[in-house]
mmCIF file of C-alpha atoms in Angstrom:
data_model
loop_
_atom_site.group_PDB
_atom_site.id
_atom_site.type_symbol
_atom_site.label_atom_id
_atom_site.label_comp_id
_atom_site.label_asym_id
_atom_site.label_seq_id
_atom_site.Cartn_x
_atom_site.Cartn_y
_atom_site.Cartn_z
ATOM 1 C CA MET A 26 55.938 20.322 -10.804
ATOM 2 C CA ALA A 27 58.222 23.034 -12.674
ATOM 3 C CA GLU A 28 61.019 21.367 -10.773
ATOM 4 C CA GLU A 29 61.105 17.791 -13.156
ATOM 5 C CA PRO A 30 62.051 19.124 -16.217
ATOM 6 C CA GLU A 31 64.845 20.606 -14.670
ATOM 7 C CA SER A 32 66.157 17.523 -13.019
ATOM 8 C CA THR A 33 65.670 15.726 -16.669
ATOM 9 C CA VAL A 34 67.572 18.514 -18.041
ATOM 10 C CA THR A 35 70.790 17.871 -15.779
ATOM 11 C CA SER A 36 70.722 14.539 -15.714
ATOM 12 C CA HIS A 37 70.871 14.440 -19.452
ATOM 13 C CA GLU A 38 73.475 16.627 -19.421
ATOM 14 C CA SER A 39 75.765 14.588 -16.836
ATOM 15 C CA LEU A 40 74.224 11.266 -18.957
ATOM 16 C CA ILE A 41 76.039 13.086 -22.202
ATOM 17 C CA GLU A 42 79.132 13.972 -19.864
ATOM 18 C CA LYS A 43 79.487 10.705 -19.142
ATOM 19 C CA ILE A 44 79.346 9.304 -22.848
ATOM 20 C CA ALA A 45 82.137 11.973 -23.836
ATOM 21 C CA ASP A 46 84.666 10.986 -21.269
ATOM 22 C CA LYS A 47 84.259 7.879 -22.390
ATOM 23 C CA ILE A 48 84.962 8.362 -25.807
ATOM 24 C CA LYS A 49 87.941 10.632 -24.643
ATOM 25 C CA GLY A 50 89.266 7.408 -22.317
ATOM 26 C CA HIS A 51 89.021 5.039 -25.656
ATOM 27 C CA ASP A 52 90.517 7.797 -28.026
ATOM 28 C CA SER A 53 93.206 7.904 -25.102
ATOM 29 C CA SER A 54 93.928 4.442 -25.043
ATOM 30 C CA SER A 55 93.781 3.717 -28.550
ATOM 31 C CA SER A 56 96.063 6.450 -28.976
ATOM 32 C CA SER A 57 98.442 5.042 -26.523
ATOM 33 C CA ASP A 58 98.003 1.491 -28.112
ATOM 34 C CA SER A 59 99.407 2.792 -31.275
ATOM 35 C CA ASP A 60 101.754 4.266 -29.867
ATOM 36 C CA SER A 61 103.059 1.776 -28.640
ATOM 37 C CA ASP A 62 102.875 -0.406 -31.021
ATOM 38 C CA SER A 63 104.790 1.869 -33.190
ATOM 39 C CA GLU A 64 107.251 1.851 -30.851
ATOM 40 C CA LYS A 65 107.602 -1.607 -31.265
ATOM 41 C CA THR A 66 107.846 -1.513 -34.987
ATOM 42 C CA VAL A 67 110.292 0.852 -34.390
ATOM 43 C CA ALA A 68 112.551 -1.091 -31.716
ATOM 44 C CA SER A 69 112.104 -4.215 -33.913
ATOM 45 C CA SER A 70 112.998 -2.407 -37.139
ATOM 46 C CA ILE A 71 116.387 -1.069 -34.873
ATOM 47 C CA LYS A 72 117.048 -4.615 -34.257
ATOM 48 C CA GLN A 73 116.961 -6.065 -37.356
ATOM 49 C CA LYS A 74 119.399 -3.224 -38.516
ATOM 50 C CA VAL A 75 122.003 -4.515 -36.379
ATOM 51 C CA PHE A 76 125.094 -5.120 -37.276
ATOM 52 C CA ARG A 77 126.067 -8.637 -37.865
ATOM 53 C CA LEU A 78 129.736 -9.453 -38.488
ATOM 54 C CA PHE A 79 129.722 -10.957 -42.533
ATOM 55 C CA GLY A 80 126.262 -9.719 -42.887
ATOM 56 C CA ARG A 81 124.708 -13.192 -41.615
ATOM 57 C CA GLU A 82 121.441 -13.108 -40.521
ATOM 58 C CA ARG A 83 121.003 -16.362 -39.374
ATOM 59 C CA PRO A 84 122.298 -17.878 -35.897
ATOM 60 C CA VAL A 85 125.703 -18.875 -35.330
ATOM 61 C CA HIS A 86 124.789 -22.945 -35.527
ATOM 62 C CA SER A 87 122.740 -22.622 -38.665
ATOM 63 C CA VAL A 88 125.942 -20.542 -40.180
ATOM 64 C CA LEU A 89 127.974 -23.386 -39.518
ATOM 65 C CA GLY A 90 125.967 -25.398 -41.586
ATOM 66 C CA GLY A 91 123.449 -27.592 -38.772
ATOM 67 C CA GLY A 92 123.809 -30.668 -37.502
ATOM 68 C CA LYS A 93 126.373 -32.734 -35.705
ATOM 69 C CA PRO A 94 129.371 -30.985 -37.329
ATOM 70 C CA ALA A 95 127.953 -27.450 -35.969
ATOM 71 C CA ASP A 96 126.836 -29.225 -32.123
ATOM 72 C CA VAL A 97 130.992 -30.279 -32.370
ATOM 73 C CA LEU A 98 132.358 -26.655 -33.164
ATOM 74 C CA LEU A 99 130.126 -25.011 -31.133
ATOM 75 C CA TRP A 100 130.550 -27.175 -28.013
ATOM 76 C CA ARG A 101 127.106 -28.417 -27.505
ATOM 77 C CA ASN A 102 128.470 -31.876 -26.852
ATOM 78 C CA LYS A 103 131.601 -31.037 -24.577
ATOM 79 C CA LYS A 104 132.885 -34.933 -24.835
ATOM 80 C CA ILE A 105 132.895 -35.286 -28.055
ATOM 81 C CA SER A 106 134.536 -31.732 -29.061
ATOM 82 C CA GLY A 107 136.914 -32.703 -26.639
ATOM 83 C CA ALA A 108 137.943 -36.274 -28.313
ATOM 84 C CA VAL A 109 137.859 -34.842 -31.510
ATOM 85 C CA LEU A 110 140.135 -31.385 -30.571
ATOM 86 C CA GLY A 111 142.113 -34.582 -28.502
ATOM 87 C CA GLY A 112 142.571 -36.460 -31.371
ATOM 88 C CA ALA A 113 143.859 -33.826 -33.487
ATOM 89 C CA THR A 114 146.309 -32.602 -30.644
ATOM 90 C CA ALA A 115 147.459 -36.216 -30.806
ATOM 91 C CA VAL A 116 148.515 -36.356 -34.301
ATOM 92 C CA TRP A 117 150.423 -33.435 -34.169
ATOM 93 C CA ILE A 118 151.980 -34.196 -31.197
ATOM 94 C CA PHE A 119 153.038 -37.571 -33.289
ATOM 95 C CA PHE A 120 153.939 -36.106 -36.838
ATOM 96 C CA GLU A 121 155.358 -32.985 -35.333
ATOM 97 C CA LEU A 122 156.954 -32.910 -31.846
ATOM 98 C CA LEU A 123 157.573 -36.806 -31.926
ATOM 99 C CA GLU A 124 158.475 -36.429 -35.772
ATOM 100 C CA TYR A 125 156.779 -39.755 -36.781
ATOM 101 C CA ASN A 126 156.293 -40.077 -40.375
ATOM 102 C CA LEU A 127 152.573 -41.412 -41.918
ATOM 103 C CA LEU A 128 153.869 -44.832 -43.137
ATOM 104 C CA THR A 129 155.701 -45.541 -39.923
ATOM 105 C CA LEU A 130 152.855 -44.214 -38.060
ATOM 106 C CA VAL A 131 150.370 -46.600 -39.803
ATOM 107 C CA CYS A 132 152.458 -49.612 -40.042
ATOM 108 C CA HIS A 133 153.346 -49.429 -36.078
ATOM 109 C CA ILE A 134 149.315 -49.390 -35.408
ATOM 110 C CA LEU A 135 148.728 -51.797 -37.389
ATOM 111 C CA ILE A 136 151.577 -54.456 -36.130
ATOM 112 C CA LEU A 137 149.912 -53.523 -32.449
ATOM 113 C CA LEU A 138 146.500 -54.024 -33.586
ATOM 114 C CA LEU A 139 147.229 -57.236 -35.473
ATOM 115 C CA ALA A 140 149.424 -58.627 -32.061
ATOM 116 C CA GLY A 141 146.840 -58.201 -30.180
ATOM 117 C CA LEU A 142 143.935 -59.809 -32.203
ATOM 118 C CA PHE A 143 146.658 -62.713 -33.019
ATOM 119 C CA LEU A 144 146.969 -63.325 -28.752
ATOM 120 C CA TRP A 145 143.559 -63.053 -27.967
ATOM 121 C CA SER A 146 142.359 -65.462 -30.686
ATOM 122 C CA ASN A 147 144.597 -67.831 -29.640
ATOM 123 C CA ALA A 148 144.248 -67.371 -25.959
ATOM 124 C CA GLN A 149 140.070 -67.516 -26.715
ATOM 125 C CA THR A 150 140.569 -70.853 -28.446
ATOM 126 C CA PHE A 151 142.951 -72.169 -25.760
ATOM 127 C CA ILE A 152 140.608 -71.337 -22.855
ATOM 128 C CA TYR A 153 137.183 -71.737 -23.979
ATOM 129 C CA LYS A 154 137.551 -74.177 -26.843
ATOM 130 C CA LYS A 155 136.415 -71.908 -29.458
ATOM 131 C CA GLU A 156 137.216 -69.607 -31.629
ATOM 132 C CA PRO A 157 136.339 -65.525 -30.846
ATOM 133 C CA HIS A 158 133.711 -63.375 -32.465
ATOM 134 C CA ILE A 159 135.828 -60.600 -34.690
ATOM 135 C CA PRO A 160 133.422 -58.286 -35.873
ATOM 136 C CA HIS A 161 133.675 -57.155 -39.473
ATOM 137 C CA VAL A 162 134.335 -53.679 -40.365
ATOM 138 C CA HIS A 163 133.476 -52.036 -43.673
ATOM 139 C CA ILE A 164 133.068 -48.104 -45.097
ATOM 140 C CA PRO A 165 129.502 -47.918 -46.276
ATOM 141 C CA GLU A 166 128.621 -47.370 -49.794
ATOM 142 C CA GLU A 167 126.027 -44.521 -48.964
ATOM 143 C CA GLN A 168 127.957 -42.184 -46.482
ATOM 144 C CA PHE A 169 131.062 -42.459 -48.111
ATOM 145 C CA LEU A 170 129.055 -41.421 -51.399
ATOM 146 C CA GLN A 171 127.616 -38.517 -49.537
ATOM 147 C CA VAL A 172 131.059 -37.115 -48.286
ATOM 148 C CA ALA A 173 132.296 -37.634 -52.091
ATOM 149 C CA SER A 174 129.409 -35.850 -53.300
ATOM 150 C CA ALA A 175 129.780 -32.777 -50.689
ATOM 151 C CA LEU A 176 133.433 -32.574 -51.383
ATOM 152 C CA ARG A 177 132.914 -32.693 -54.936
ATOM 153 C CA ILE A 178 130.506 -29.832 -54.709
ATOM 154 C CA GLU A 179 132.832 -27.543 -52.692
ATOM 155 C CA ILE A 180 135.515 -28.119 -54.918
ATOM 156 C CA ASN A 181 133.522 -27.062 -57.688
ATOM 157 C CA ALA A 182 131.812 -23.981 -56.157
ATOM 158 C CA GLY A 183 135.948 -22.772 -54.752
ATOM 159 C CA LEU A 184 136.756 -23.142 -58.720
ATOM 160 C CA SER A 185 133.766 -21.105 -59.770
ATOM 161 C CA ALA A 186 134.827 -18.573 -57.651
ATOM 162 C CA LEU A 187 138.358 -18.425 -58.482
ATOM 163 C CA ARG A 188 137.360 -18.558 -61.843
ATOM 164 C CA ASN A 189 135.092 -15.555 -61.665
ATOM 165 C CA ILE A 190 137.791 -13.701 -59.772
ATOM 166 C CA GLY A 191 140.563 -13.994 -62.272
ATOM 167 C CA ALA A 192 137.937 -12.998 -65.129
ATOM 168 C CA GLY A 193 138.448 -9.578 -63.691
ATOM 169 C CA LYS A 194 134.636 -8.444 -63.058
ATOM 170 C CA ASP A 195 134.911 -7.770 -59.119
ATOM 171 C CA LEU A 196 138.730 -5.862 -58.725
ATOM 172 C CA LYS A 197 137.811 -5.203 -55.033
ATOM 173 C CA LYS A 198 137.169 -9.008 -54.773
ATOM 174 C CA PHE A 199 140.782 -9.618 -57.170
ATOM 175 C CA LEU A 200 142.551 -7.704 -54.330
ATOM 176 C CA ILE A 201 141.600 -9.316 -51.300
ATOM 177 C CA VAL A 202 142.038 -12.479 -52.211
ATOM 178 C CA ILE A 203 145.933 -11.605 -53.573
ATOM 179 C CA ALA A 204 146.155 -10.368 -50.266
ATOM 180 C CA GLY A 205 144.882 -12.898 -48.413
ATOM 181 C CA LEU A 206 146.466 -15.457 -50.462
ATOM 182 C CA TRP A 207 150.284 -13.044 -49.281
ATOM 183 C CA VAL A 208 149.251 -13.204 -45.843
ATOM 184 C CA LEU A 209 149.137 -17.120 -45.918
ATOM 185 C CA SER A 210 151.871 -17.424 -47.878
ATOM 186 C CA ILE A 211 153.932 -15.769 -45.448
ATOM 187 C CA ILE A 212 152.220 -17.447 -42.368
ATOM 188 C CA GLY A 213 153.001 -20.894 -44.379
ATOM 189 C CA SER A 214 156.698 -19.609 -44.675
ATOM 190 C CA TRP A 215 156.816 -19.723 -41.223
ATOM 191 C CA CYS A 216 155.206 -23.374 -40.390
ATOM 192 C CA ASN A 217 154.380 -26.484 -42.121
ATOM 193 C CA PHE A 218 151.770 -27.614 -43.782
ATOM 194 C CA LEU A 219 150.492 -29.976 -40.742
ATOM 195 C CA THR A 220 150.986 -27.175 -37.947
ATOM 196 C CA LEU A 221 149.147 -24.699 -39.936
ATOM 197 C CA PHE A 222 146.327 -27.023 -40.269
ATOM 198 C CA TYR A 223 146.564 -28.060 -36.782
ATOM 199 C CA ILE A 224 146.256 -23.873 -36.138
ATOM 200 C CA THR A 225 143.624 -24.092 -38.683
ATOM 201 C CA PHE A 226 141.379 -26.952 -36.524
ATOM 202 C CA VAL A 227 142.044 -25.151 -33.258
ATOM 203 C CA LEU A 228 140.631 -21.866 -34.425
ATOM 204 C CA LEU A 229 137.316 -23.808 -35.500
ATOM 205 C CA HIS A 230 137.249 -25.142 -32.811
ATOM 206 C CA THR A 231 137.596 -21.609 -30.726
ATOM 207 C CA VAL A 232 136.554 -18.811 -32.254
ATOM 208 C CA PRO A 233 132.870 -19.660 -33.250
ATOM 209 C CA VAL A 234 132.236 -20.607 -29.646
ATOM 210 C CA VAL A 235 133.614 -17.510 -28.521
ATOM 211 C CA TYR A 236 131.950 -15.086 -30.811
ATOM 212 C CA ASP A 237 128.852 -17.431 -30.268
ATOM 213 C CA LYS A 238 128.978 -16.142 -26.330
ATOM 214 C CA TYR A 239 129.980 -12.606 -27.203
ATOM 215 C CA GLU A 240 128.615 -12.115 -30.421
ATOM 216 C CA ASP A 241 126.796 -8.941 -28.862
ATOM 217 C CA LYS A 242 130.388 -7.333 -27.610
ATOM 218 C CA ILE A 243 132.293 -8.553 -30.705
ATOM 219 C CA ASP A 244 129.362 -6.985 -33.654
ATOM 220 C CA PRO A 245 130.112 -3.172 -32.434
ATOM 221 C CA LEU A 246 133.402 -3.712 -32.506
ATOM 222 C CA ALA A 247 133.582 -5.449 -35.830
ATOM 223 C CA GLU A 248 131.311 -2.482 -37.361
ATOM 224 C CA LYS A 249 134.102 -0.087 -36.184
ATOM 225 C CA ALA A 250 136.295 -1.925 -37.872
ATOM 226 C CA PHE A 251 134.321 -2.302 -40.827
ATOM 227 C CA THR A 252 133.898 1.001 -41.271
ATOM 228 C CA GLU A 253 137.397 2.467 -40.905
ATOM 229 C CA PHE A 254 138.156 -0.133 -43.609
ATOM 230 C CA LYS A 255 135.559 1.331 -45.974
ATOM 231 C CA LYS A 256 136.951 5.058 -45.181
ATOM 232 C CA GLN A 257 140.290 3.476 -46.222
ATOM 233 C CA TYR A 258 139.549 1.467 -49.054
ATOM 234 C CA ALA A 259 137.631 4.628 -50.759
ATOM 235 C CA VAL A 260 140.679 6.538 -49.921
ATOM 236 C CA PHE A 261 142.974 4.077 -51.856
ATOM 237 C CA ASP A 262 140.173 3.756 -54.433
ATOM 238 C CA GLU A 263 140.147 7.350 -55.055
ATOM 239 C CA LYS A 264 143.880 7.973 -55.041
ATOM 240 C CA VAL A 265 145.076 4.390 -57.127
ATOM 241 C CA LEU A 266 142.307 2.569 -58.302
ATOM 242 C CA SER A 267 140.743 5.111 -60.046
ATOM 243 C CA LYS A 268 143.398 6.402 -62.295
ATOM 244 C CA ILE A 269 144.548 2.564 -63.320
ATOM 245 C CA PRO A 270 143.877 3.391 -67.492
ATOM 246 C CA LYS A 271 140.828 0.808 -68.581
ATOM 247 C CA GLY A 272 140.721 -0.529 -71.916
ATOM 248 C CA PRO A 273 138.148 0.695 -74.081
ATOM 249 C CA LEU A 274 135.547 -2.091 -73.804
ATOM 250 C CA LYS A 275 133.125 -0.276 -75.091
ATOM 251 C CA ALA A 276 134.449 0.390 -78.298
ATOM 252 C CA LYS A 277 135.682 -2.935 -78.984
ATOM 253 C CA LYS A 278 132.163 -4.552 -78.308
ATOM 254 C CA LEU A 279 130.700 -2.179 -80.867
ATOM 255 C CA ALA A 280 133.371 -2.194 -83.189
#
């Protein structure tokens, strides 16, 4: 009878030890879960801080406006993109290599179309004794107005940007625009407008798709170049821009 209390005590002690072990296991699992959650948040924050070219936060497809134009520029439909690029190449060959004039090319195309329609309609009437069905071609008013409205918005935005740059509020942006226009003028002296337009068109159909495919390799290089540019600009600002005298604007405002 004296041994029974000892057995109950040992059983209570073992039960308490099991409960303590479970509590420790739960604490360790919760701490590991919290650690994993903190690691996930740190990893996500690191991913969010990854440098992207031009500071973009959206995919390349969304930056290009989405829809069919972005699909064409990113070669989502290779047949349409190839046809567009091939058509632009044919136009460039006609005007630049074959030295066609616009009026001459338009007249030759119209001559071929009218001659083909005339012969086809007469042959149709002579063989089948009925007039051929020639479809009516017209420009939809709604789509034409949408294109004109979008073009008007872009032109107004460009004029507003030029006005802000010329107002002298941002010297850095002013110098960048002047340097860009100067480089563009040098490129324009090397080739005519049509060749420059064709080169830009080809770049629009090649650069975005290459960047979309290799952005993880291009962005680190762009980050290094951007950092070096900021360093050089800081030196230029310290040695040149900071020494440019500025008018007493505050004194004028107070007066």
